[in-house]
XYZ file of C-alpha atoms in Angstrom:
341
model
C 79.964 -44.919 55.378
C 77.376 -47.226 56.790
C 79.179 -46.385 60.523
C 78.741 -42.967 59.926
C 75.242 -43.110 59.081
C 74.410 -45.243 62.057
C 76.500 -42.942 64.320
C 74.303 -39.830 63.124
C 71.064 -41.876 63.527
C 72.348 -42.474 67.325
C 72.985 -38.764 67.743
C 69.898 -37.427 66.339
C 68.086 -39.963 68.869
C 70.330 -39.808 71.868
C 72.843 -36.762 71.688
C 76.184 -38.391 71.019
C 78.402 -41.241 71.411
C 82.456 -41.999 71.699
C 83.501 -44.247 68.862
C 85.926 -47.330 69.574
C 89.362 -46.579 68.541
C 89.621 -49.406 65.954
C 89.182 -48.848 61.985
C 87.341 -51.449 60.056
C 88.367 -53.109 57.126
C 88.504 -50.708 54.076
C 86.572 -53.611 52.266
C 83.639 -52.909 53.861
C 82.911 -49.504 52.403
C 83.661 -50.883 48.430
C 79.814 -52.202 48.391
C 76.113 -50.774 48.997
C 75.234 -51.389 52.360
C 71.723 -51.077 53.916
C 70.085 -51.752 57.217
C 66.289 -52.045 58.081
C 65.505 -51.873 62.192
C 61.932 -52.811 63.445
C 61.169 -51.360 66.597
C 58.135 -50.386 68.759
C 59.606 -47.259 71.295
C 62.287 -44.855 71.395
C 64.546 -46.685 73.790
C 64.345 -49.909 71.590
C 65.370 -47.959 68.466
C 68.284 -46.513 70.477
C 69.487 -49.776 72.002
C 69.255 -51.346 68.231
C 70.720 -48.555 66.175
C 73.681 -49.122 68.790
C 73.999 -52.844 68.162
C 73.951 -52.356 64.468
C 76.611 -49.577 64.461
C 78.832 -51.836 66.618
C 78.529 -54.760 63.931
C 79.157 -52.212 61.185
C 82.216 -51.122 62.862
C 83.755 -54.471 63.115
C 81.685 -55.824 60.015
C 80.992 -58.868 62.070
C 79.064 -61.237 59.935
C 77.969 -63.509 62.693
C 76.827 -60.237 64.542
C 74.864 -59.335 61.967
C 73.215 -62.817 61.566
C 72.543 -62.861 65.302
C 70.950 -59.440 64.897
C 68.223 -60.803 62.852
C 66.081 -62.321 65.230
C 65.709 -58.946 67.054
C 64.759 -57.036 63.973
C 68.056 -55.875 63.000
C 68.634 -56.554 59.103
C 71.792 -56.001 57.112
C 72.240 -56.217 53.429
C 75.277 -55.448 51.313
C 75.883 -55.580 47.421
C 72.807 -55.256 44.878
C 69.327 -56.093 46.307
C 68.791 -59.784 46.021
C 65.262 -59.508 44.495
C 62.561 -57.270 43.222
C 60.009 -54.901 45.510
C 56.434 -54.890 44.877
C 54.200 -52.034 46.280
C 50.360 -52.515 47.229
C 48.940 -49.190 47.688
C 45.593 -49.396 50.107
C 42.386 -47.964 49.344
C 39.282 -46.479 50.687
C 38.240 -47.913 54.256
C 42.424 -47.320 55.537
C 41.862 -43.713 56.421
C 41.571 -42.379 60.015
C 41.680 -38.914 61.167
C 45.050 -37.123 61.909
C 46.651 -39.740 59.605
C 50.187 -38.664 58.325
C 49.931 -35.328 60.924
C 52.886 -36.493 62.722
C 54.864 -37.782 59.688
C 54.250 -34.143 58.032
C 55.709 -32.823 61.141
C 59.163 -34.732 60.973
C 59.463 -34.823 56.853
C 59.537 -32.285 54.464
C 58.418 -34.580 51.690
C 55.277 -35.611 53.319
C 54.292 -32.253 54.492
C 54.747 -31.041 50.691
C 52.842 -33.599 49.505
C 49.636 -32.463 51.757
C 50.387 -28.640 50.710
C 49.984 -30.088 47.105
C 46.987 -31.885 47.768
C 45.638 -28.784 49.168
C 46.079 -26.420 46.667
C 44.643 -29.035 43.894
C 41.421 -29.974 46.304
C 40.577 -26.541 47.827
C 38.879 -25.395 44.665
C 36.861 -28.821 44.439
C 35.818 -29.004 48.143
C 35.883 -25.354 48.886
C 38.575 -25.691 51.765
C 41.834 -27.487 51.918
C 41.953 -31.242 52.155
C 43.679 -31.157 55.560
C 41.075 -29.432 56.978
C 39.048 -32.720 56.809
C 42.011 -35.003 58.059
C 44.093 -32.932 60.593
C 41.917 -32.100 63.901
C 42.332 -31.569 67.591
C 42.345 -34.906 69.063
C 41.353 -33.215 72.410
C 38.226 -31.916 70.930
C 35.566 -35.010 70.748
C 33.218 -33.079 68.504
C 35.991 -31.930 66.007
C 36.931 -35.610 66.049
C 33.606 -37.058 65.512
C 32.847 -34.600 62.669
C 36.092 -35.315 60.985
C 35.312 -39.259 61.151
C 31.869 -38.216 59.516
C 33.374 -36.394 56.903
C 36.126 -39.060 55.831
C 33.329 -41.347 55.581
C 32.298 -39.327 52.709
C 33.452 -40.752 49.546
C 34.578 -37.548 47.697
C 36.691 -36.479 50.627
C 37.820 -39.984 51.553
C 39.208 -40.987 48.277
C 41.614 -38.148 47.442
C 42.525 -38.060 51.228
C 43.573 -42.016 51.051
C 45.366 -40.976 47.616
C 47.562 -38.102 49.219
C 48.333 -40.481 51.945
C 49.473 -43.234 49.583
C 51.438 -40.646 47.428
C 53.289 -39.328 50.776
C 54.281 -42.435 52.174
C 55.533 -43.468 48.511
C 57.720 -40.343 47.948
C 59.028 -40.608 51.650
C 60.061 -44.304 50.762
C 61.718 -42.906 47.450
C 63.498 -40.566 49.716
C 64.982 -43.324 51.754
C 66.250 -45.360 48.343
C 63.235 -47.577 48.167
C 61.620 -48.002 44.982
C 59.212 -50.595 43.362
C 59.753 -52.955 40.333
C 55.882 -53.534 40.012
C 53.132 -51.791 41.860
C 49.360 -52.548 42.118
C 46.653 -50.671 44.479
C 43.383 -52.251 46.056
C 40.235 -49.967 44.459
C 41.313 -46.503 44.943
C 44.785 -47.368 45.902
C 45.194 -48.151 42.147
C 45.350 -44.707 41.482
C 48.191 -44.495 43.879
C 49.844 -47.162 41.833
C 49.002 -45.181 38.398
C 51.207 -42.261 39.736
C 54.108 -44.914 40.901
C 54.005 -46.301 37.501
C 54.223 -42.721 35.850
C 50.996 -43.084 34.460
C 49.482 -39.908 36.067
C 50.966 -36.560 37.579
C 49.734 -36.585 41.443
C 47.753 -33.393 40.644
C 45.714 -35.008 37.890
C 45.203 -38.420 39.753
C 43.858 -36.200 42.854
C 41.232 -34.695 40.373
C 40.510 -38.256 39.011
C 40.001 -39.880 42.443
C 37.865 -36.722 43.603
C 35.347 -37.018 40.553
C 35.777 -40.601 41.140
C 34.194 -40.256 44.649
C 31.838 -37.619 43.654
C 30.228 -39.534 40.820
C 29.761 -42.592 43.166
C 28.319 -40.257 45.768
C 25.789 -38.906 43.131
C 24.477 -42.836 42.485
C 21.225 -42.782 43.812
C 19.075 -45.768 43.951
C 15.920 -47.227 45.915
C 19.017 -49.449 47.083
C 22.477 -48.375 46.997
C 23.375 -51.680 48.182
C 25.555 -52.883 51.264
C 29.107 -54.570 51.323
C 30.551 -56.764 54.109
C 33.840 -58.321 55.000
C 34.058 -62.171 54.911
C 36.936 -64.123 56.578
C 36.675 -67.157 54.295
C 38.358 -69.033 51.370
C 37.482 -67.879 47.742
C 35.545 -71.141 47.118
C 33.692 -70.923 50.141
C 32.726 -67.170 49.444
C 31.718 -68.586 45.620
C 29.497 -71.141 46.808
C 27.810 -69.269 49.477
C 26.883 -66.353 47.148
C 25.205 -68.801 44.984
C 22.669 -69.686 47.957
C 21.853 -66.193 48.189
C 18.600 -64.683 46.711
C 19.473 -61.621 44.908
C 22.740 -59.798 43.157
C 25.865 -60.477 44.970
C 29.426 -60.309 43.993
C 32.606 -61.362 45.511
C 36.008 -59.455 45.475
C 39.360 -60.866 46.660
C 40.131 -64.050 48.168
C 40.910 -65.263 51.591
C 39.858 -61.855 52.884
C 37.069 -61.425 50.864
C 34.286 -58.618 50.546
C 31.031 -59.015 48.891
C 29.030 -56.129 47.555
C 25.276 -56.062 45.981
C 21.703 -55.468 46.829
C 21.014 -54.465 50.406
C 18.544 -57.712 51.469
C 20.956 -59.888 49.443
C 24.393 -59.056 51.363
C 22.247 -59.353 54.652
C 21.338 -62.813 53.842
C 24.697 -63.476 52.635
C 26.181 -62.595 56.138
C 23.893 -64.701 58.030
C 24.366 -67.871 55.678
C 28.422 -67.086 56.636
C 27.839 -67.035 59.995
C 25.885 -69.961 60.196
C 28.612 -71.947 58.203
C 31.271 -70.638 61.099
C 32.847 -67.956 59.151
C 33.262 -64.215 60.569
C 30.939 -61.882 58.239
C 30.382 -58.258 59.014
C 28.821 -55.326 57.078
C 31.062 -52.118 56.233
C 29.964 -48.771 56.527
C 29.962 -47.585 53.100
C 27.539 -45.118 51.152
C 27.197 -47.791 48.100
C 27.948 -50.952 47.061
C 31.549 -50.128 45.403
C 32.650 -52.344 42.606
C 29.555 -53.721 41.644
C 26.938 -53.006 38.871
C 25.253 -50.546 41.433
C 27.631 -47.968 40.863
C 28.080 -48.290 37.349
C 26.435 -44.902 36.380
C 29.721 -43.682 37.623
C 31.851 -44.892 35.097
C 30.743 -42.881 31.901
C 31.385 -39.494 33.749
C 34.541 -40.504 35.264
C 35.710 -41.728 31.837
C 34.980 -37.821 30.271
C 37.486 -36.786 33.145
C 40.097 -39.218 32.072
C 39.752 -37.778 28.689
C 41.047 -34.173 29.445
C 43.929 -35.148 32.117
C 47.411 -36.438 31.453
C 47.752 -40.140 31.059
C 51.071 -41.676 29.870
C 52.139 -44.987 29.162
C 53.594 -46.934 32.138
C 56.993 -46.889 33.155
C 56.728 -49.853 35.478
C 54.410 -52.709 35.277
C 51.011 -52.259 36.965
C 48.432 -55.118 38.141
C 44.884 -54.091 37.319
C 42.174 -54.551 39.873
C 39.586 -55.199 36.818
C 41.621 -58.501 35.211
C 44.269 -59.477 37.844
C 46.658 -59.000 35.088
C 49.572 -56.387 33.883
C 47.910 -53.157 32.625
C 47.718 -52.100 28.878
C 50.441 -49.881 27.719
C 48.095 -47.888 25.297
C 46.600 -44.467 26.852
C 43.179 -45.653 25.685
C 43.416 -49.131 26.915
C 44.385 -47.248 30.223
C 41.136 -45.315 30.475
C 39.168 -48.328 29.223
C 40.314 -50.269 32.443
C 39.919 -47.159 34.682
C 36.454 -46.617 33.365
C 35.503 -50.566 34.058
C 37.321 -50.394 37.769
C 34.547 -48.496 39.697
C 31.881 -51.130 38.895
C 33.878 -54.440 38.584
C 35.180 -56.954 41.258
C 38.561 -56.570 42.336
C 40.425 -59.585 41.106
């Protein structure tokens, strides 16, 4: 079966081959088999599929072991461990993300179509019209880049991409044993854990983004990426005059009042660590955006929320999500203004 699938993959890439006239040991076909190939170009993929299919045909354990160094990995029997999924959030977006994948994979295309149906009444036009643009049109690309920096658009766009990849991996036979997401990515994890349907999570992400956009102070705050260990980050922000909090660990993000974050960047640089302002509208995961929490809770109260079917790690606590529906909503209400643990 594995050989047949590799044969089919080879024909798809190249257009045919003549199999060797030797039959494999029937024992080979009695266990679940899987192959993962790491490649960077069409020709490299073609060559690696050819090597994998030969190893599969002759069931050569030594050959499989040697192929690992070339980025070809083989497994048989039950999977040897567990899989964790981490869903990325705002900041990972870019124009035309998923466009080629949607053209090649029906499940990805269907996910974008579903997102358009949910988001068109909210945004006034399809979500994909903000993401998919003519790459040859410089003005259109600049506008799309600006649009994708708007939180109310970015968040449902990233959630759609997260969900599309999750569904595609499911079709390939991969599934998580535990899930988590960074910031907005936690909503992708909610979908994977069975807590929210995609359509409801999209509405929640759009409301989350819209409510944060509405927050308006004299100072909406800054955020900055810092390449330093957590102990250095925590010590440095104590040296700052003003409000700054830390998110994450060895690749930390600090957020807070603009002048305070600006001072923090300067102190980190003097200490020899890289620190750079992040182009965001507000200092997310700080008390600056706390006014968005209550309106989001009202939205969550009318959405479909279920007990998790998988363990989900929470940004707010760094621990496993509660299983009660009210506890889940409590966590999501806090998540907007809480540092990511």
